[in-house]
Short mmCIF file of C-alpha atoms and ligand atoms in Angstrom, two decimals:
data_model
loop_
_atom_site.label_atom_id
_atom_site.label_comp_id
_atom_site.label_asym_id
_atom_site.label_seq_id
_atom_site.Cartn_x
_atom_site.Cartn_y
_atom_site.Cartn_z
CA MET R 175 -38.84 -27.67 -5.15
CA THR R 176 -39.70 -24.03 -4.81
CA ASN R 177 -37.62 -20.82 -4.23
CA ILE R 178 -34.64 -21.48 -5.99
CA GLN R 179 -32.54 -18.27 -5.77
CA MET R 180 -29.60 -16.99 -7.72
CA VAL R 181 -28.05 -15.86 -4.39
CA ASP R 182 -29.58 -16.71 -0.93
CA LEU R 183 -28.45 -13.82 1.34
CA ARG R 184 -31.14 -14.37 3.88
CA GLY R 185 -30.30 -18.07 4.36
CA GLN R 186 -26.78 -16.90 4.77
CA TYR R 187 -27.45 -14.22 7.27
CA HIS R 188 -29.47 -16.45 9.59
CA HIS R 189 -26.58 -18.55 10.02
CA ILE R 190 -24.50 -15.89 11.76
CA LYS R 191 -27.40 -13.48 12.86
CA ALA R 192 -26.52 -12.98 16.42
CA GLU R 193 -23.09 -11.90 15.43
CA ILE R 194 -24.00 -9.61 12.74
CA ASP R 195 -26.59 -8.16 14.75
CA LYS R 196 -24.44 -7.37 17.58
CA ALA R 197 -21.77 -6.01 15.29
CA ILE R 198 -24.43 -3.52 13.83
CA ILE R 199 -25.68 -2.51 17.10
CA ASP R 200 -22.30 -2.01 18.40
CA VAL R 201 -21.71 0.59 15.62
CA VAL R 202 -25.05 2.12 16.37
CA GLU R 203 -24.14 2.56 19.84
CA SER R 204 -20.85 4.00 19.54
CA SER R 205 -22.22 6.56 16.64
CA ALA R 206 -18.88 6.20 14.99
CA PHE R 207 -20.70 5.98 11.78
CA ILE R 208 -18.20 7.16 9.52
CA ASN R 209 -14.22 6.08 9.79
CA GLY R 210 -14.94 4.42 12.94
CA PRO R 211 -12.85 1.96 14.68
CA ALA R 212 -14.79 -1.07 12.86
CA VAL R 213 -13.25 0.45 9.30
CA LYS R 214 -9.85 0.24 10.54
CA GLN R 215 -10.24 -3.33 12.11
CA PHE R 216 -11.89 -4.49 9.12
CA ALA R 217 -9.07 -3.03 6.78
CA GLU R 218 -6.64 -4.65 8.97
CA ASN R 219 -7.89 -7.95 9.11
CA LEU R 220 -8.32 -8.08 5.23
CA ALA R 221 -4.81 -7.27 4.79
CA LYS R 222 -3.84 -10.03 7.08
CA TYR R 223 -5.88 -12.32 5.27
CA LEU R 224 -4.67 -11.46 1.91
CA ASN R 225 -1.10 -11.10 3.08
CA VAL R 226 -0.78 -7.32 1.46
CA LYS R 227 0.76 -4.44 3.06
CA HIS R 228 -2.43 -1.94 2.77
CA VAL R 229 -5.79 -2.25 2.32
CA ILE R 230 -7.74 1.19 1.51
CA PRO R 231 -11.59 0.91 2.05
CA CYS R 232 -13.70 2.66 -0.11
CA ALA R 233 -17.53 3.28 -1.15
CA ASN R 234 -17.56 0.61 -3.93
CA GLY R 235 -15.96 -1.56 -6.73
CA THR R 236 -16.00 1.05 -9.25
CA ASP R 237 -14.70 3.77 -7.14
CA ALA R 238 -12.05 1.58 -6.56
CA LEU R 239 -11.22 1.14 -9.97
CA GLN R 240 -11.56 4.94 -10.52
CA ILE R 241 -9.17 5.45 -7.59
CA ALA R 242 -6.66 3.19 -8.78
CA LEU R 243 -6.70 4.61 -12.06
CA MET R 244 -6.10 8.36 -10.61
CA ALA R 245 -3.25 7.26 -8.47
CA LEU R 246 -1.33 6.29 -11.79
CA GLY R 247 -1.38 9.82 -12.67
CA LEU R 248 -2.59 9.03 -16.49
CA GLU R 249 -3.06 11.83 -18.99
CA PRO R 250 -6.01 12.20 -21.11
CA GLY R 251 -5.88 10.04 -24.21
CA ASP R 252 -3.43 7.21 -22.50
CA GLU R 253 -4.70 3.89 -23.17
CA VAL R 254 -5.82 1.07 -20.52
CA ILE R 255 -6.26 -2.42 -21.80
CA THR R 256 -9.15 -4.23 -20.47
CA PRO R 257 -11.06 -7.24 -21.44
CA SER R 258 -14.22 -6.58 -23.43
CA PHE R 259 -15.90 -9.85 -22.04
CA SER R 260 -16.10 -8.51 -18.45
CA TYR R 261 -18.26 -6.17 -16.08
CA ILE R 262 -18.51 -2.70 -17.52
CA ALA R 263 -17.14 -0.93 -14.11
CA ALA R 264 -13.30 -1.29 -15.64
CA ALA R 265 -14.00 0.29 -19.09
CA GLU R 266 -16.25 2.84 -17.68
CA THR R 267 -14.04 4.10 -15.12
CA ILE R 268 -11.25 4.56 -17.80
CA ALA R 269 -13.60 6.65 -20.04
CA ILE R 270 -14.77 8.64 -17.16
CA LEU R 271 -11.10 9.94 -16.37
CA ARG R 272 -10.89 10.96 -20.36
CA LEU R 273 -8.66 7.76 -20.70
CA LYS R 274 -9.05 5.66 -23.90
CA PRO R 275 -10.10 2.04 -23.02
CA VAL R 276 -8.66 -0.61 -25.24
CA PHE R 277 -10.69 -3.76 -25.41
CA ILE R 278 -9.04 -7.19 -25.68
CA ASP R 279 -10.36 -10.83 -26.19
CA SER R 280 -10.70 -13.41 -23.65
CA ASP R 281 -9.99 -17.27 -23.73
CA LEU R 282 -12.81 -19.30 -24.50
CA ASP R 283 -11.89 -21.90 -21.63
CA THR R 284 -10.89 -19.66 -18.84
CA PHE R 285 -13.27 -16.60 -19.73
CA ASN R 286 -10.25 -14.42 -18.62
CA LEU R 287 -8.27 -12.01 -20.85
CA ASN R 288 -6.32 -13.63 -23.62
CA LEU R 289 -2.46 -13.12 -23.58
CA ASP R 290 -1.95 -12.68 -27.35
CA SER R 291 -4.69 -10.21 -27.51
CA LEU R 292 -3.06 -8.31 -24.40
CA LYS R 293 0.44 -8.40 -26.39
CA LYS R 294 -0.91 -7.11 -29.58
CA ALA R 295 -2.73 -4.11 -27.90
CA ILE R 296 0.25 -2.62 -26.54
CA THR R 297 1.58 0.72 -27.95
CA PRO R 298 3.64 3.44 -26.50
CA LYS R 299 0.31 5.07 -25.00
CA THR R 300 -0.15 2.13 -23.10
CA LYS R 301 -0.30 3.12 -19.59
CA ALA R 302 -2.22 0.67 -17.33
CA ILE R 303 -3.63 -3.12 -18.03
CA ILE R 304 -6.77 -4.09 -15.92
CA PRO R 305 -6.91 -7.86 -15.91
CA VAL R 306 -10.34 -8.99 -14.30
CA HIS R 307 -10.43 -12.43 -12.42
CA LEU R 308 -13.77 -13.14 -14.05
CA PHE R 309 -16.35 -15.67 -12.22
CA GLY R 310 -13.82 -16.46 -9.22
CA GLN R 311 -10.90 -17.55 -11.51
CA VAL R 312 -7.75 -15.95 -11.17
CA CYS R 313 -5.93 -14.84 -14.58
CA ASP R 314 -2.91 -16.45 -15.61
CA MET R 315 -0.78 -13.50 -13.61
CA LYS R 316 2.89 -14.82 -14.16
CA PRO R 317 2.76 -13.77 -18.01
CA ILE R 318 0.77 -10.49 -17.33
CA LEU R 319 3.51 -9.65 -14.80
CA GLU R 320 6.24 -10.29 -17.01
CA ILE R 321 4.66 -8.10 -19.83
CA SER R 322 4.10 -5.30 -17.05
CA GLU R 323 7.60 -5.28 -16.07
CA GLN R 324 9.04 -5.32 -19.87
CA TYR R 325 6.92 -2.53 -21.04
CA GLY R 326 6.93 -0.73 -17.52
CA ILE R 327 2.86 -0.65 -17.61
CA PRO R 328 1.38 -0.88 -14.22
CA VAL R 329 -1.19 -3.57 -13.39
CA ILE R 330 -4.50 -2.95 -11.78
CA GLU R 331 -6.30 -6.46 -10.55
CA ASP R 332 -9.90 -6.24 -10.77
CA THR R 333 -10.71 -9.06 -8.01
CA ALA R 334 -14.32 -7.86 -7.44
CA GLN R 335 -15.21 -11.47 -8.36
CA ALA R 336 -12.44 -13.36 -6.91
CA ILE R 337 -11.81 -12.24 -3.42
CA GLY R 338 -9.90 -15.11 -1.52
CA ALA R 339 -8.89 -16.92 -4.82
CA ASP R 340 -5.14 -17.83 -4.99
CA TYR R 341 -2.69 -17.87 -8.00
CA THR R 342 -0.03 -20.39 -7.97
CA PHE R 343 3.08 -19.40 -9.50
CA PRO R 344 5.10 -21.85 -11.53
CA ASP R 345 7.61 -22.30 -8.82
CA GLY R 346 4.81 -23.45 -6.20
CA LYS R 347 4.31 -19.85 -4.45
CA LYS R 348 0.72 -18.62 -4.04
CA LYS R 349 -0.67 -15.22 -3.69
CA LYS R 350 -4.11 -14.25 -3.24
CA ALA R 351 -5.69 -12.66 -6.32
CA GLY R 352 -5.42 -8.61 -6.02
CA THR R 353 -2.29 -8.75 -4.38
CA MET R 354 0.21 -9.32 -7.50
CA GLY R 355 -0.19 -6.11 -9.48
CA ASP R 356 0.55 -2.77 -8.58
CA ILE R 357 -3.01 -2.34 -7.30
CA GLY R 358 -5.75 -4.50 -6.69
CA THR R 359 -9.40 -3.54 -6.34
CA THR R 360 -12.56 -5.19 -5.06
CA SER R 361 -16.28 -4.85 -4.26
CA PHE R 362 -18.34 -5.70 -1.30
CA PHE R 363 -21.67 -5.70 -3.36
CA PRO R 364 -24.14 -7.82 -1.34
CA SER R 365 -23.99 -10.83 -3.97
CA LYS R 366 -20.13 -10.89 -4.10
CA ASN R 367 -18.06 -13.58 -2.35
CA LEU R 368 -17.35 -11.26 0.63
CA GLY R 369 -20.39 -8.96 0.48
CA CYS R 370 -21.75 -6.45 2.79
CA TYR R 371 -25.34 -5.24 3.20
CA GLY R 372 -25.08 -2.16 0.99
CA ASP R 373 -22.12 -0.97 -1.14
CA GLY R 374 -18.46 -0.98 0.06
CA GLY R 375 -15.12 -1.91 -1.86
CA ALA R 376 -11.62 -1.83 -1.39
CA ILE R 377 -8.10 -1.13 -2.77
CA PHE R 378 -5.05 -3.14 -1.95
CA THR R 379 -1.02 -2.52 -2.71
CA ASN R 380 2.22 -3.26 -1.24
CA ASP R 381 3.34 -0.22 -2.31
CA ASP R 382 3.74 2.55 0.58
CA THR R 383 3.88 5.69 -2.06
CA LEU R 384 0.86 4.30 -3.90
CA ALA R 385 -1.04 3.55 -0.63
CA GLU R 386 -0.60 7.17 0.60
CA LYS R 387 -1.70 8.44 -2.83
CA LEU R 388 -4.92 6.09 -2.80
CA ARG R 389 -5.80 6.92 0.67
CA MET R 390 -5.69 10.57 -0.22
CA ILE R 391 -7.71 10.45 -3.52
CA ALA R 392 -10.48 8.29 -1.53
CA ASN R 393 -10.35 11.33 0.84
CA HIS R 394 -10.58 14.64 -1.16
CA GLY R 395 -7.06 14.46 -2.24
CA SER R 396 -6.16 15.35 1.62
CA LYS R 397 -4.01 14.03 4.41
CA VAL R 398 -4.51 16.64 6.94
CA ARG R 399 -8.35 17.61 7.41
CA TYR R 400 -9.20 20.70 5.14
CA TYR R 401 -5.95 20.80 3.28
CA HIS R 402 -6.32 19.52 -0.07
CA GLU R 403 -3.09 18.34 -1.97
CA ILE R 404 -4.67 16.76 -5.29
CA VAL R 405 -7.72 16.58 -6.49
CA GLY R 406 -9.62 13.33 -5.06
CA MET R 407 -13.06 12.35 -4.38
CA ASN R 408 -15.61 10.92 -1.53
CA SER R 409 -15.37 7.37 -1.30
CA ARG R 410 -15.66 5.67 2.09
CA LEU R 411 -16.84 2.27 3.58
CA ASP R 412 -19.24 3.23 6.36
CA SER R 413 -18.54 1.69 9.60
CA ILE R 414 -21.76 -0.56 9.77
CA GLN R 415 -20.88 -2.24 6.40
CA ALA R 416 -17.11 -2.82 7.81
CA ALA R 417 -18.45 -4.31 10.89
CA ILE R 418 -20.51 -6.95 8.91
CA LEU R 419 -17.67 -7.47 6.61
CA ASP R 420 -15.30 -7.99 9.60
CA VAL R 421 -17.80 -10.87 11.10
CA LYS R 422 -18.32 -12.26 7.49
CA LEU R 423 -14.34 -12.19 6.56
CA LYS R 424 -14.11 -14.86 9.44
CA TYR R 425 -16.39 -17.41 7.53
CA LEU R 426 -15.07 -16.18 3.81
CA ASP R 427 -13.04 -19.61 3.25
CA GLN R 428 -15.84 -21.55 4.51
CA TYR R 429 -18.11 -19.81 2.05
CA ILE R 430 -15.52 -20.51 -0.77
CA GLN R 431 -15.70 -24.10 0.22
CA ALA R 432 -19.56 -24.23 0.08
CA ARG R 433 -19.24 -22.63 -3.43
CA ARG R 434 -16.55 -25.11 -4.63
CA ASN R 435 -18.86 -27.96 -3.28
CA ALA R 436 -21.85 -26.78 -5.51
CA ALA R 437 -19.62 -26.47 -8.40
CA GLU R 438 -18.11 -30.05 -7.82
CA GLN R 439 -21.82 -31.41 -7.80
CA TYR R 440 -23.03 -29.30 -10.93
CA ASN R 441 -19.83 -30.53 -12.82
CA THR R 442 -20.79 -34.12 -11.65
CA LEU R 443 -24.45 -34.05 -12.59
CA LEU R 444 -23.48 -32.20 -16.03
CA LYS R 445 -20.63 -34.29 -17.04
CA GLU R 446 -22.85 -36.58 -19.16
CA VAL R 447 -24.82 -33.59 -20.55
CA SER R 448 -23.63 -33.13 -24.20
CA ASP R 449 -23.94 -29.35 -25.57
CA VAL R 450 -22.96 -27.95 -22.03
CA ILE R 451 -19.45 -27.12 -21.32
CA THR R 452 -18.74 -27.06 -17.70
CA PRO R 453 -16.30 -24.59 -16.11
CA TYR R 454 -12.81 -25.03 -17.03
CA GLN R 455 -10.57 -24.78 -13.85
CA ALA R 456 -7.09 -23.48 -14.63
CA PRO R 457 -4.28 -25.61 -12.64
CA TYR R 458 -2.90 -21.96 -11.52
CA SER R 459 -6.02 -20.83 -10.26
CA TYR R 460 -7.97 -21.93 -6.95
CA HIS R 461 -11.37 -20.97 -8.33
CA VAL R 462 -13.63 -19.51 -5.82
CA PHE R 463 -16.81 -19.67 -8.04
CA HIS R 464 -18.54 -16.42 -7.86
CA GLN R 465 -20.31 -17.54 -10.58
CA TYR R 466 -20.98 -21.14 -12.00
CA THR R 467 -20.94 -20.42 -15.80
CA LEU R 468 -21.69 -22.92 -18.40
CA ARG R 469 -21.37 -22.54 -22.57
CA LEU R 470 -23.88 -23.72 -24.31
CA LYS R 471 -22.58 -25.37 -27.56
CA LYS R 472 -25.94 -25.31 -29.58
CA GLU R 473 -28.74 -23.58 -27.79
CA ASN R 474 -29.32 -19.94 -27.49
CA ASN R 475 -28.46 -18.73 -24.04
CA HIS R 476 -31.62 -16.17 -23.68
CA GLU R 477 -33.90 -19.03 -24.93
CA VAL R 478 -32.47 -21.65 -22.32
CA GLN R 479 -32.77 -18.63 -19.67
CA LYS R 480 -36.55 -18.28 -20.66
CA ARG R 481 -37.30 -22.00 -20.39
CA MET R 482 -35.44 -22.22 -17.00
CA ALA R 483 -37.47 -18.96 -15.96
CA GLU R 484 -40.86 -20.66 -16.66
CA LYS R 485 -39.70 -23.32 -14.16
CA ASN R 486 -38.88 -20.69 -11.60
CA ILE R 487 -35.36 -21.28 -11.90
CA PRO R 488 -33.45 -18.26 -12.22
CA THR R 489 -30.25 -18.04 -14.27
CA MET R 490 -28.10 -15.16 -15.58
CA ILE R 491 -26.47 -14.06 -18.63
CA TYR R 492 -23.26 -12.61 -17.64
CA TYR R 493 -22.52 -10.83 -19.93
CA PRO R 494 -25.26 -10.31 -22.73
CA VAL R 495 -23.23 -7.29 -24.34
CA VAL R 496 -19.54 -7.13 -24.44
CA GLY R 497 -17.71 -3.97 -23.51
CA HIS R 498 -17.02 -2.85 -27.06
CA LYS R 499 -20.60 -3.40 -28.46
CA GLN R 500 -22.04 -1.18 -25.72
CA ASN R 501 -23.97 1.81 -26.69
CA MET R 502 -21.78 3.92 -24.52
CA PHE R 503 -18.61 2.84 -26.56
CA SER R 504 -20.16 3.17 -29.92
CA SER R 505 -16.62 4.28 -31.19
CA HIS R 506 -15.51 1.11 -30.53
CA HIS R 507 -18.38 -0.75 -32.47
CA ASP R 508 -16.28 -1.88 -35.42
CA VAL R 509 -13.82 -3.70 -33.12
CA HIS R 510 -13.75 -7.46 -33.57
CA LEU R 511 -12.74 -9.59 -30.64
CA PRO R 512 -14.23 -13.02 -32.00
CA VAL R 513 -14.16 -14.88 -28.72
CA ALA R 514 -15.66 -12.25 -26.44
CA GLU R 515 -18.53 -11.92 -29.25
CA GLN R 516 -18.82 -15.67 -29.09
CA LEU R 517 -19.05 -15.90 -25.04
CA GLN R 518 -22.01 -13.50 -25.02
CA LYS R 519 -24.07 -15.70 -26.80
CA GLU R 520 -23.12 -18.92 -25.14
CA VAL R 521 -22.63 -18.21 -21.34
CA LEU R 522 -25.27 -19.07 -18.89
CA SER R 523 -24.72 -18.53 -15.15
CA LEU R 524 -26.61 -21.00 -12.82
CA PRO R 525 -27.63 -20.26 -9.22
CA MET R 526 -24.34 -20.15 -7.26
CA HIS R 527 -24.35 -19.30 -3.46
CA THR R 528 -23.32 -20.72 -0.02
CA GLU R 529 -26.79 -22.22 1.01
CA LEU R 530 -27.20 -24.55 -2.21
CA THR R 531 -28.47 -28.01 -1.37
CA THR R 532 -27.57 -31.12 -2.89
CA ASP R 533 -31.42 -31.42 -3.87
CA SER R 534 -31.84 -28.11 -5.18
CA ILE R 535 -28.85 -28.63 -7.34
CA LYS R 536 -30.27 -32.05 -8.87
CA TYR R 537 -33.29 -29.97 -9.17
CA ILE R 538 -31.75 -27.18 -11.21
CA VAL R 539 -29.57 -29.73 -13.47
CA ASP R 540 -32.76 -31.75 -14.09
CA ASN R 541 -34.45 -28.83 -15.38
CA LEU R 542 -31.72 -27.51 -17.37
CA LYS R 543 -31.59 -31.00 -19.29
CA THR R 544 -35.25 -30.55 -19.95
CA ALA R 545 -34.68 -27.05 -21.49
CA LEU R 546 -31.86 -27.94 -23.51
C1 PLP I 168 -19.31 -6.02 -9.13
C2 PLP I 168 -18.30 -5.58 -10.00
C3 PLP I 168 -17.50 -4.33 -10.06
C4 PLP I 168 -18.26 -3.13 -9.40
O1 PLP I 168 -18.42 -3.22 -8.24
P1 PLP I 168 -19.31 -2.27 -7.41
O2 PLP I 168 -19.41 -2.26 -5.99
O3 PLP I 168 -20.70 -2.63 -7.95
O4 PLP I 168 -19.06 -0.74 -7.81
C5 PLP I 168 -16.29 -4.12 -10.75
N1 PLP I 168 -15.58 -4.94 -11.45
C6 PLP I 168 -16.46 -6.23 -11.41
C7 PLP I 168 -15.58 -7.44 -12.37
C8 PLP I 168 -17.50 -6.72 -10.74
O5 PLP I 168 -18.05 -7.81 -10.66
#
């Protein structure tokens, strides 16, 4: 077995090559490279898919978070709560706007933010909460939304890893990740579940006023060209990427199913392997398996990664350093978040993509058993 990849974008492309190639060439022929009809069409189709009122495309998932924070009109020093065990983008955009990131702990089983830690972190200066739907699993949104309502604190859902995932409320009602808080953000980085062939991102909201502000901020604070109401930025999804995404959106549910099938096969093969904890699937979350992330009970994750690499099997450690221990946040180094700090030492993500075969999954698991 050769050439196992963490993600296989080329294989995925080859299944839909004719459609993708045509979409790209159509944009080139139209020469409407910026804000062309493809961008509007994709935004409309994504809004329909998510059942959300507004989709505002932008340049990447990090910009999406920054634009969302800017739209809330916060003051320097205001506190924004986000989990430490996560990708850096949320904390970084908080800091770049001179707001104060307040790192909270996570749950060992879901990898998502811990509710008690969230409640304890709230102060009169808390002005936003950014839950992250990590690895494709939706956070338990109902209690988060209740806290948001109780304290009047807006919620920005970072949905970069969970586009298409459903949350089921206790009454059985379902909503898509990213459409429950005040604002949702996502990334179309190539390896995400809905990825383009470059950089891309989007912001979601059901709030008309926020939508208008988000749109302006992404466009130099402008509604009418060359008239600038507020300080914004330049953050656009280009037409070629939108055209590619519009093709891939049709296959998103199929891609999610392929990921879930792969996860199911991993789960079955790993059931008997002691010292490995397979991903927990919370009953309220339809997991879309952006990552298939194990916890290693005894072994060092970096060691196991090295042993797998010797067999040419790529694995990833998401994330080796939690937010509050990053050098960029040296003033937070005395914060202690036991679960986040435990997870960074235990997690190991196995190859996960839409093109994984049963044979390669078996091969990966066999080698993992040896590596343990
Ligand atoms: C990928 C990712 C981002 C950032 O997206 P970019 O498009 O790379 O800027 C933000 N948050 C999370 C959780 C991510 O996984």
